[in-house]
């Protein structure tokens, strides 16, 4: 145990010794003037003046979103014991893996791993790192944006139906298009710091609608006939429902996919590394996450039992004005969350267009590429709006690796802790649990999508 901590401390002390002089740090910067100019244009690296509370706001916005609304439904499929256990374990494990990523952001003197794939390239090699990280990160970020298109549209539809019950029914497709129209505008904000005001509004909204969800559930009381057994009547239904619910929980802890990109916006010097304010922001964010997730999951399931909807707000009908307001809060929040996950995708697209395809950095390039991306997520969201099933599938297939065990694999590859030591055991436990989560919840989510597709009418 002692040699392990000394070894890891040695890595850190070596980094700090080497980076003790600002002149040495500058000497490590081998970028050309053209590369520096490109970094100043790309959305991730163009602004580095964020404070710790920016990190807190961005992390809350990235994490608390559509996932919290599905937790009572996940609890119904998991049951009290497994549900509470998985919820707590997920909170602890993902906080640990998030700490690892914050620590690894500046492990090399004078260099910052501003993007998830850059850290992967350092851990696994230039080519393998890209192949391992980029597909998973893109699935996560694009998948979240598609789900948020659906969430925004459904919440708008619910708001409309509540405030105007006698109005003519409007298809969900049109509400998704209305939500997307706002994203066509917001997507032209240049970088992370430019959306900090949007993140503030989104973070406040997430805490607000989560509070409304669980307090309104408590006010409504335990519903007549509420049962806490598995809602599925067949053995395959129970098994696959359990698997899908695990994916819902994984989806709820999705902030790791953008954490390095968020940390890249914080200024850093050898005397004041970015990991200090970033970790402070992460801790505040995780406290907010706990205040949102645990009451919603527990009280939502307690009051409605296994009849709860896959979006808890759909189960709440009265008081009408409060539930309508909560749905509007969800819309505001996912407006910000969409942008948090879209920004790294914009960065990848613009890097590819400029570096590989040799386009000139310009406003028009950014305008066209970002509009195409928003249109793509809108189209997929309108075509496949299986809210609960999408959460389970994306949660298992993509979020489990990037959130639960990929940071642990990179930590083992880079720091090489002593075999059978505490750090070695902790990381391998996370890896094994993450792999099981990925396999089982992907199967469950895919099965739920197939089941929903049997009765779905396109563009309804």
Short mmCIF file of C-alpha atoms in Angstrom, two decimals:
data_model
loop_
_atom_site.label_atom_id
_atom_site.label_comp_id
_atom_site.label_asym_id
_atom_site.label_seq_id
_atom_site.Cartn_x
_atom_site.Cartn_y
_atom_site.Cartn_z
CA UNK A 1 0.00 0.00 0.00
CA UNK A 2 2.83 2.35 0.91
CA UNK A 3 4.82 1.75 -2.25
CA UNK A 4 1.65 2.27 -4.28
CA UNK A 5 0.94 5.67 -2.77
CA UNK A 6 4.60 6.64 -3.09
CA UNK A 7 4.56 5.66 -6.73
CA UNK A 8 1.44 7.69 -7.50
CA UNK A 9 2.74 10.58 -5.41
CA UNK A 10 5.99 10.36 -7.33
CA UNK A 11 4.15 10.91 -10.59
CA UNK A 12 2.43 13.96 -9.15
CA UNK A 13 5.60 15.40 -7.56
CA UNK A 14 7.54 14.86 -10.75
CA UNK A 15 4.88 16.75 -12.65
CA UNK A 16 4.88 19.63 -10.18
CA UNK A 17 8.68 19.82 -10.05
CA UNK A 18 8.96 19.86 -13.79
CA UNK A 19 6.26 22.48 -14.12
CA UNK A 20 7.57 24.68 -11.30
CA UNK A 21 8.83 27.31 -13.71
CA UNK A 22 6.46 29.13 -16.09
CA UNK A 23 9.33 29.31 -18.58
CA UNK A 24 9.59 25.51 -18.56
CA UNK A 25 5.88 25.22 -19.13
CA UNK A 26 6.11 27.50 -22.14
CA UNK A 27 9.00 25.44 -23.49
CA UNK A 28 6.76 22.38 -23.54
CA UNK A 29 4.36 24.15 -25.92
CA UNK A 30 5.46 22.87 -29.32
CA UNK A 31 2.43 24.11 -31.25
CA UNK A 32 2.90 26.15 -34.40
CA UNK A 33 1.31 29.58 -34.76
CA UNK A 34 -1.33 28.07 -37.03
CA UNK A 35 -2.18 25.44 -34.40
CA UNK A 36 -2.41 28.11 -31.70
CA UNK A 37 -4.74 30.17 -33.88
CA UNK A 38 -6.92 27.11 -34.47
CA UNK A 39 -7.07 26.39 -30.73
CA UNK A 40 -8.21 29.96 -30.13
CA UNK A 41 -11.05 29.40 -32.62
CA UNK A 42 -12.24 25.93 -31.58
CA UNK A 43 -15.06 25.95 -28.98
CA UNK A 44 -13.29 23.89 -26.29
CA UNK A 45 -10.00 25.82 -26.13
CA UNK A 46 -11.01 29.32 -27.23
CA UNK A 47 -11.76 30.60 -23.71
CA UNK A 48 -9.95 29.70 -20.48
CA UNK A 49 -11.25 32.19 -17.92
CA UNK A 50 -13.91 30.09 -16.17
CA UNK A 51 -14.29 29.99 -12.37
CA UNK A 52 -15.04 26.99 -10.17
CA UNK A 53 -18.73 27.78 -10.10
CA UNK A 54 -18.81 27.64 -13.90
CA UNK A 55 -17.62 24.05 -13.55
CA UNK A 56 -20.32 23.36 -10.95
CA UNK A 57 -23.05 24.78 -13.18
CA UNK A 58 -21.87 22.94 -16.29
CA UNK A 59 -21.59 19.64 -14.40
CA UNK A 60 -25.07 19.97 -12.87
CA UNK A 61 -26.49 20.84 -16.28
CA UNK A 62 -24.67 17.91 -17.89
CA UNK A 63 -25.71 15.36 -15.30
CA UNK A 64 -29.17 16.24 -13.97
CA UNK A 65 -31.59 16.03 -16.85
CA UNK A 66 -33.82 13.51 -18.50
CA UNK A 67 -32.26 10.79 -16.36
CA UNK A 68 -33.71 12.00 -13.06
CA UNK A 69 -37.27 11.82 -14.41
CA UNK A 70 -36.91 8.12 -15.22
CA UNK A 71 -35.46 7.05 -11.86
CA UNK A 72 -38.82 6.18 -10.18
CA UNK A 73 -39.63 3.95 -13.17
CA UNK A 74 -36.18 2.36 -12.88
CA UNK A 75 -36.83 1.75 -9.19
CA UNK A 76 -40.06 -0.07 -10.12
CA UNK A 77 -38.12 -2.52 -12.30
CA UNK A 78 -35.24 -2.90 -9.85
CA UNK A 79 -37.17 -3.11 -6.57
CA UNK A 80 -36.39 -1.39 -3.28
CA UNK A 81 -33.21 -3.22 -2.28
CA UNK A 82 -31.40 -3.44 -5.63
CA UNK A 83 -32.71 -0.02 -6.68
CA UNK A 84 -31.39 1.91 -3.68
CA UNK A 85 -28.13 -0.08 -3.72
CA UNK A 86 -27.46 0.57 -7.43
CA UNK A 87 -28.35 4.25 -7.02
CA UNK A 88 -25.89 4.72 -4.13
CA UNK A 89 -23.15 2.62 -5.74
CA UNK A 90 -23.48 4.60 -8.97
CA UNK A 91 -23.16 7.89 -7.10
CA UNK A 92 -20.01 6.73 -5.28
CA UNK A 93 -18.34 5.02 -8.26
CA UNK A 94 -18.97 7.86 -10.70
CA UNK A 95 -17.70 10.44 -8.20
CA UNK A 96 -14.51 8.38 -7.89
CA UNK A 97 -14.03 8.03 -11.65
CA UNK A 98 -14.77 11.73 -12.13
CA UNK A 99 -12.03 12.54 -9.58
CA UNK A 100 -9.64 10.39 -11.62
CA UNK A 101 -10.39 12.33 -14.79
CA UNK A 102 -9.92 15.68 -13.05
CA UNK A 103 -6.55 14.46 -11.73
CA UNK A 104 -5.43 13.18 -15.15
CA UNK A 105 -6.26 16.44 -16.95
CA UNK A 106 -2.74 17.85 -16.37
CA UNK A 107 -0.66 14.81 -15.51
CA UNK A 108 1.96 15.73 -18.15
CA UNK A 109 3.96 18.92 -17.37
CA UNK A 110 2.96 21.84 -19.55
CA UNK A 111 0.21 19.89 -21.36
CA UNK A 112 -3.54 19.78 -20.80
CA UNK A 113 -5.74 16.96 -22.03
CA UNK A 114 -8.59 19.22 -23.04
CA UNK A 115 -10.63 16.49 -24.69
CA UNK A 116 -11.57 12.97 -23.66
CA UNK A 117 -9.93 11.43 -26.74
CA UNK A 118 -6.64 13.25 -26.04
CA UNK A 119 -6.45 11.52 -22.66
CA UNK A 120 -7.30 8.24 -24.38
CA UNK A 121 -4.49 8.76 -26.88
CA UNK A 122 -2.03 9.35 -24.04
CA UNK A 123 -3.17 6.17 -22.28
CA UNK A 124 -3.54 3.81 -25.26
CA UNK A 125 -1.54 5.37 -28.08
CA UNK A 126 -2.34 7.86 -30.85
CA UNK A 127 -4.48 5.60 -33.07
CA UNK A 128 -5.89 3.13 -30.54
CA UNK A 129 -6.86 5.97 -28.21
CA UNK A 130 -8.98 7.53 -30.94
CA UNK A 131 -10.61 4.21 -31.87
CA UNK A 132 -11.43 3.44 -28.23
CA UNK A 133 -12.71 6.83 -27.07
CA UNK A 134 -14.15 8.78 -30.01
CA UNK A 135 -16.91 6.31 -31.07
CA UNK A 136 -18.10 5.88 -27.48
CA UNK A 137 -17.99 9.59 -26.75
CA UNK A 138 -19.87 10.43 -29.94
CA UNK A 139 -22.54 7.82 -29.18
CA UNK A 140 -22.92 9.33 -25.72
CA UNK A 141 -23.10 12.96 -26.75
CA UNK A 142 -25.17 12.53 -29.90
CA UNK A 143 -27.39 10.02 -28.08
CA UNK A 144 -28.03 12.46 -25.23
CA UNK A 145 -28.90 15.23 -27.65
CA UNK A 146 -31.38 12.97 -29.44
CA UNK A 147 -32.97 11.97 -26.14
CA UNK A 148 -33.11 15.64 -25.09
CA UNK A 149 -34.88 16.48 -28.34
CA UNK A 150 -37.53 13.92 -27.36
CA UNK A 151 -37.61 15.12 -23.75
CA UNK A 152 -37.98 18.76 -24.75
CA UNK A 153 -40.76 17.92 -27.21
CA UNK A 154 -42.65 15.71 -24.75
CA UNK A 155 -42.40 18.30 -21.98
CA UNK A 156 -43.66 21.03 -24.31
CA UNK A 157 -46.54 18.77 -25.34
CA UNK A 158 -47.39 18.04 -21.70
CA UNK A 159 -47.28 21.77 -20.88
CA UNK A 160 -49.59 22.54 -23.80
CA UNK A 161 -52.07 19.83 -22.81
CA UNK A 162 -52.15 21.00 -19.20
CA UNK A 163 -52.66 24.73 -19.84
CA UNK A 164 -55.07 24.20 -22.73
CA UNK A 165 -56.94 20.90 -22.21
CA UNK A 166 -59.67 21.87 -24.70
CA UNK A 167 -57.27 22.79 -27.50
CA UNK A 168 -56.80 20.62 -30.54
CA UNK A 169 -54.24 17.84 -30.10
CA UNK A 170 -50.87 18.57 -31.68
CA UNK A 171 -48.51 15.80 -32.74
CA UNK A 172 -45.35 15.21 -30.71
CA UNK A 173 -43.39 15.65 -33.96
CA UNK A 174 -44.32 19.34 -34.09
CA UNK A 175 -43.32 19.94 -30.47
CA UNK A 176 -39.93 18.39 -31.14
CA UNK A 177 -39.57 20.76 -34.10
CA UNK A 178 -40.47 23.73 -31.86
CA UNK A 179 -37.81 22.67 -29.35
CA UNK A 180 -35.29 22.18 -32.16
CA UNK A 181 -35.95 25.70 -33.49
CA UNK A 182 -34.51 27.11 -30.24
CA UNK A 183 -31.45 24.86 -30.62
CA UNK A 184 -30.84 26.17 -34.14
CA UNK A 185 -30.31 29.59 -32.51
CA UNK A 186 -28.45 28.53 -29.33
CA UNK A 187 -26.05 26.31 -31.25
CA UNK A 188 -24.27 29.36 -32.61
CA UNK A 189 -22.94 30.41 -29.22
CA UNK A 190 -19.19 30.00 -29.80
CA UNK A 191 -17.84 28.14 -26.74
CA UNK A 192 -18.46 26.73 -23.26
CA UNK A 193 -18.06 30.02 -21.42
CA UNK A 194 -20.59 31.70 -23.71
CA UNK A 195 -23.25 29.25 -22.50
CA UNK A 196 -22.51 29.75 -18.77
CA UNK A 197 -25.66 31.89 -18.37
CA UNK A 198 -27.70 29.15 -20.04
CA UNK A 199 -26.09 26.60 -17.69
CA UNK A 200 -27.03 28.73 -14.69
CA UNK A 201 -30.67 28.81 -15.79
CA UNK A 202 -30.57 25.07 -16.56
CA UNK A 203 -29.03 24.17 -13.19
CA UNK A 204 -31.65 26.22 -11.30
CA UNK A 205 -34.40 24.62 -13.38
CA UNK A 206 -33.10 21.09 -12.71
CA UNK A 207 -33.15 21.61 -8.96
CA UNK A 208 -36.58 23.25 -9.24
CA UNK A 209 -38.37 20.59 -11.29
CA UNK A 210 -36.73 17.78 -9.31
CA UNK A 211 -38.03 19.38 -6.12
CA UNK A 212 -41.47 19.80 -7.67
CA UNK A 213 -41.45 16.16 -8.81
CA UNK A 214 -40.80 14.67 -5.39
CA UNK A 215 -42.75 17.19 -3.28
CA UNK A 216 -45.79 16.90 -5.56
CA UNK A 217 -45.50 13.11 -5.31
CA UNK A 218 -45.42 13.30 -1.51
CA UNK A 219 -48.36 15.73 -1.52
CA UNK A 220 -50.32 13.38 -3.75
CA UNK A 221 -49.66 10.59 -1.25
CA UNK A 222 -49.43 6.85 -1.72
CA UNK A 223 -51.81 6.00 -4.53
CA UNK A 224 -54.60 3.51 -4.02
CA UNK A 225 -53.51 0.11 -5.23
CA UNK A 226 -49.82 1.04 -5.39
CA UNK A 227 -47.72 -2.12 -5.55
CA UNK A 228 -43.97 -2.47 -5.32
CA UNK A 229 -43.41 -5.76 -7.09
CA UNK A 230 -41.97 -5.92 -10.60
CA UNK A 231 -44.55 -4.48 -13.05
CA UNK A 232 -43.77 -7.08 -15.72
CA UNK A 233 -45.90 -10.24 -15.70
CA UNK A 234 -43.55 -12.56 -17.63
CA UNK A 235 -40.10 -13.81 -16.62
CA UNK A 236 -38.40 -12.37 -19.75
CA UNK A 237 -40.16 -9.07 -19.09
CA UNK A 238 -38.89 -8.97 -15.51
CA UNK A 239 -35.32 -9.87 -16.47
CA UNK A 240 -35.05 -7.47 -19.41
CA UNK A 241 -36.86 -4.75 -17.46
CA UNK A 242 -34.27 -5.09 -14.71
CA UNK A 243 -31.47 -4.81 -17.27
CA UNK A 244 -33.04 -1.75 -18.90
CA UNK A 245 -33.48 -0.05 -15.51
CA UNK A 246 -29.75 -0.44 -14.87
CA UNK A 247 -29.18 1.52 -18.07
CA UNK A 248 -31.53 4.25 -16.84
CA UNK A 249 -29.36 4.65 -13.75
CA UNK A 250 -26.19 4.72 -15.88
CA UNK A 251 -27.73 7.42 -18.06
CA UNK A 252 -28.39 9.53 -14.96
CA UNK A 253 -24.62 9.81 -14.32
CA UNK A 254 -23.47 10.97 -17.71
CA UNK A 255 -21.31 14.03 -17.00
CA UNK A 256 -17.96 12.30 -17.54
CA UNK A 257 -18.26 12.65 -21.30
CA UNK A 258 -17.74 16.39 -21.08
CA UNK A 259 -15.75 16.80 -17.85
CA UNK A 260 -12.32 17.30 -19.48
CA UNK A 261 -13.84 19.75 -21.93
CA UNK A 262 -15.35 21.69 -19.01
CA UNK A 263 -12.05 21.67 -17.12
CA UNK A 264 -10.32 22.98 -20.26
CA UNK A 265 -12.15 26.29 -19.77
CA UNK A 266 -10.53 26.91 -16.36
CA UNK A 267 -7.21 28.82 -16.27
CA UNK A 268 -4.24 26.88 -14.95
CA UNK A 269 -0.74 27.70 -13.71
CA UNK A 270 1.86 25.53 -11.93
CA UNK A 271 1.00 27.32 -8.69
CA UNK A 272 -2.78 27.10 -9.20
CA UNK A 273 -3.62 24.04 -11.33
CA UNK A 274 -7.09 23.77 -12.80
CA UNK A 275 -7.86 20.59 -10.86
CA UNK A 276 -8.35 22.55 -7.60
CA UNK A 277 -11.30 24.74 -8.73
CA UNK A 278 -12.58 21.93 -10.95
CA UNK A 279 -12.80 19.48 -8.07
CA UNK A 280 -14.56 22.08 -5.96
CA UNK A 281 -17.12 22.53 -8.72
CA UNK A 282 -17.54 18.76 -9.09
CA UNK A 283 -18.21 18.29 -5.36
CA UNK A 284 -20.86 21.04 -5.37
CA UNK A 285 -22.42 19.48 -8.47
CA UNK A 286 -22.56 16.03 -6.88
CA UNK A 287 -24.26 17.41 -3.78
CA UNK A 288 -26.90 18.95 -6.04
CA UNK A 289 -27.16 15.64 -7.92
CA UNK A 290 -27.84 13.78 -4.66
CA UNK A 291 -30.49 16.35 -3.67
CA UNK A 292 -32.20 15.81 -7.02
CA UNK A 293 -31.82 12.07 -7.60
CA UNK A 294 -32.48 10.35 -4.30
CA UNK A 295 -35.73 12.10 -3.28
CA UNK A 296 -37.19 11.82 -6.80
CA UNK A 297 -36.31 8.13 -7.13
CA UNK A 298 -37.43 7.08 -3.66
CA UNK A 299 -40.55 9.23 -3.18
CA UNK A 300 -41.68 8.85 -6.79
CA UNK A 301 -41.60 5.05 -6.54
CA UNK A 302 -43.04 5.07 -3.02
CA UNK A 303 -46.11 7.10 -3.99
CA UNK A 304 -46.95 5.51 -7.37
CA UNK A 305 -45.48 2.03 -7.06
CA UNK A 306 -44.86 0.05 -10.21
CA UNK A 307 -47.50 2.01 -12.17
CA UNK A 308 -45.26 5.08 -12.34
CA UNK A 309 -44.57 6.47 -15.86
CA UNK A 310 -41.09 6.41 -17.35
CA UNK A 311 -41.21 10.20 -16.90
CA UNK A 312 -42.40 10.94 -13.35
CA UNK A 313 -44.00 14.24 -14.40
CA UNK A 314 -46.40 12.33 -16.66
CA UNK A 315 -47.73 10.54 -13.56
CA UNK A 316 -48.49 13.84 -11.83
CA UNK A 317 -51.67 15.58 -12.96
CA UNK A 318 -52.49 18.01 -10.11
CA UNK A 319 -52.07 20.75 -9.11
CA UNK A 320 -52.19 21.54 -12.80
CA UNK A 321 -50.32 24.86 -12.65
CA UNK A 322 -47.43 23.30 -10.71
CA UNK A 323 -47.00 20.33 -13.02
CA UNK A 324 -47.24 22.62 -16.05
CA UNK A 325 -44.51 24.80 -14.55
CA UNK A 326 -42.33 21.75 -13.85
CA UNK A 327 -42.60 20.65 -17.48
CA UNK A 328 -41.63 24.14 -18.61
CA UNK A 329 -38.63 23.97 -16.25
CA UNK A 330 -37.63 20.71 -17.91
CA UNK A 331 -37.72 22.42 -21.31
CA UNK A 332 -35.43 25.23 -20.11
CA UNK A 333 -33.07 22.73 -18.52
CA UNK A 334 -32.71 20.48 -21.56
CA UNK A 335 -32.13 23.56 -23.72
CA UNK A 336 -28.93 24.04 -21.71
CA UNK A 337 -28.10 20.34 -21.39
CA UNK A 338 -28.33 19.89 -25.15
CA UNK A 339 -25.70 22.59 -25.63
CA UNK A 340 -23.36 21.12 -22.99
CA UNK A 341 -23.25 17.83 -24.90
CA UNK A 342 -23.30 19.42 -28.34
CA UNK A 343 -20.27 21.65 -27.73
CA UNK A 344 -17.68 18.79 -27.77
CA UNK A 345 -19.36 17.41 -30.91
CA UNK A 346 -19.09 20.83 -32.55
CA UNK A 347 -15.42 20.86 -31.57
CA UNK A 348 -14.85 17.45 -33.20
CA UNK A 349 -16.72 18.41 -36.37
CA UNK A 350 -14.91 21.73 -36.74
CA UNK A 351 -11.52 20.14 -36.02
CA UNK A 352 -12.17 17.51 -38.71
CA UNK A 353 -13.30 20.08 -41.25
CA UNK A 354 -10.32 22.37 -40.68
CA UNK A 355 -7.48 19.93 -39.96
CA UNK A 356 -8.38 16.99 -42.19
CA UNK A 357 -10.53 18.50 -44.93
CA UNK A 358 -8.63 21.83 -44.95
CA UNK A 359 -11.59 24.20 -44.74
CA UNK A 360 -10.81 27.70 -43.53
CA UNK A 361 -12.11 28.53 -40.03
CA UNK A 362 -15.04 30.83 -40.62
CA UNK A 363 -18.44 31.85 -39.36
CA UNK A 364 -20.10 30.24 -42.37
CA UNK A 365 -18.39 26.89 -41.77
CA UNK A 366 -19.60 26.92 -38.17
CA UNK A 367 -23.11 28.04 -39.19
CA UNK A 368 -23.61 25.25 -41.74
CA UNK A 369 -22.02 22.40 -39.75
CA UNK A 370 -23.89 23.17 -36.52
CA UNK A 371 -27.24 23.56 -38.26
CA UNK A 372 -26.77 20.20 -39.96
CA UNK A 373 -26.04 18.58 -36.59
CA UNK A 374 -29.14 20.06 -34.93
CA UNK A 375 -31.27 19.00 -37.90
CA UNK A 376 -29.89 15.46 -37.67
CA UNK A 377 -30.70 15.08 -33.95
CA UNK A 378 -34.15 16.58 -34.55
CA UNK A 379 -34.89 14.10 -37.35
CA UNK A 380 -33.79 11.06 -35.32
CA UNK A 381 -35.70 12.31 -32.27
CA UNK A 382 -38.90 12.71 -34.29
CA UNK A 383 -38.48 9.29 -35.87
CA UNK A 384 -37.68 7.26 -32.73
CA UNK A 385 -39.14 8.98 -29.62
CA UNK A 386 -38.96 5.91 -27.32
CA UNK A 387 -38.08 7.92 -24.22
CA UNK A 388 -37.55 5.26 -21.54
CA UNK A 389 -36.05 2.68 -23.87
CA UNK A 390 -33.61 5.17 -25.37
CA UNK A 391 -32.35 5.97 -21.88
CA UNK A 392 -31.73 2.33 -21.08
CA UNK A 393 -30.00 1.51 -24.35
CA UNK A 394 -27.74 4.55 -24.52
CA UNK A 395 -27.08 4.33 -20.79
CA UNK A 396 -25.79 0.80 -21.09
CA UNK A 397 -24.15 0.82 -24.50
CA UNK A 398 -22.23 4.08 -24.21
CA UNK A 399 -22.42 5.72 -20.79
CA UNK A 400 -21.32 2.71 -18.78
CA UNK A 401 -17.91 2.52 -20.53
CA UNK A 402 -17.11 6.24 -20.57
CA UNK A 403 -18.46 6.84 -17.05
CA UNK A 404 -17.92 3.69 -15.01
CA UNK A 405 -14.80 1.93 -16.25
CA UNK A 406 -12.87 3.67 -19.05
CA UNK A 407 -11.37 6.23 -16.58
CA UNK A 408 -10.27 3.30 -14.40
CA UNK A 409 -8.60 1.52 -17.33
CA UNK A 410 -6.73 4.73 -18.24
CA UNK A 411 -5.71 5.21 -14.59
CA UNK A 412 -4.27 1.68 -14.46
CA UNK A 413 -2.48 2.17 -17.79
CA UNK A 414 -0.92 5.51 -16.84
CA UNK A 415 -0.23 5.37 -13.09
CA UNK A 416 0.28 1.59 -12.82
CA UNK A 417 -0.68 1.24 -9.13
CA UNK A 418 0.78 -1.67 -7.16
CA UNK A 419 -0.96 -4.94 -7.98
CA UNK A 420 -3.44 -6.03 -5.32
CA UNK A 421 -3.17 -2.66 -3.60
CA UNK A 422 -6.22 -0.57 -2.66
CA UNK A 423 -6.17 1.55 -5.84
CA UNK A 424 -5.69 -1.55 -8.01
CA UNK A 425 -8.63 -3.34 -6.38
CA UNK A 426 -10.89 -0.26 -6.48
CA UNK A 427 -10.30 0.24 -10.18
CA UNK A 428 -10.81 -3.41 -11.11
CA UNK A 429 -14.06 -3.56 -9.12
CA UNK A 430 -15.31 -0.51 -11.05
CA UNK A 431 -14.23 -2.08 -14.35
CA UNK A 432 -16.02 -5.38 -13.67
CA UNK A 433 -19.21 -3.70 -12.45
CA UNK A 434 -19.13 -1.31 -15.42
CA UNK A 435 -18.73 -4.15 -17.92
CA UNK A 436 -21.67 -6.05 -16.40
CA UNK A 437 -23.73 -2.86 -16.49
CA UNK A 438 -22.84 -2.23 -20.14
CA UNK A 439 -23.74 -5.76 -21.27
CA UNK A 440 -26.96 -6.25 -19.33
CA UNK A 441 -28.47 -2.78 -19.72
CA UNK A 442 -27.71 -2.67 -23.46
CA UNK A 443 -29.59 -5.95 -23.90
CA UNK A 444 -32.50 -4.69 -21.80
CA UNK A 445 -32.66 -1.33 -23.58
CA UNK A 446 -32.56 -2.88 -27.05
CA UNK A 447 -35.35 -5.28 -26.15
CA UNK A 448 -37.50 -2.40 -24.84
CA UNK A 449 -36.95 -0.45 -28.07
CA UNK A 450 -38.04 -3.49 -30.11
CA UNK A 451 -41.14 -3.88 -27.94
CA UNK A 452 -42.08 -0.21 -28.30
CA UNK A 453 -41.44 -0.24 -32.05
CA UNK A 454 -44.11 -2.92 -32.52
CA UNK A 455 -46.90 -0.53 -31.56
CA UNK A 456 -45.38 2.79 -32.67
CA UNK A 457 -46.73 4.89 -35.53
CA UNK A 458 -44.09 7.04 -37.18
CA UNK A 459 -44.33 10.83 -36.72
CA UNK A 460 -47.42 10.53 -34.54
#
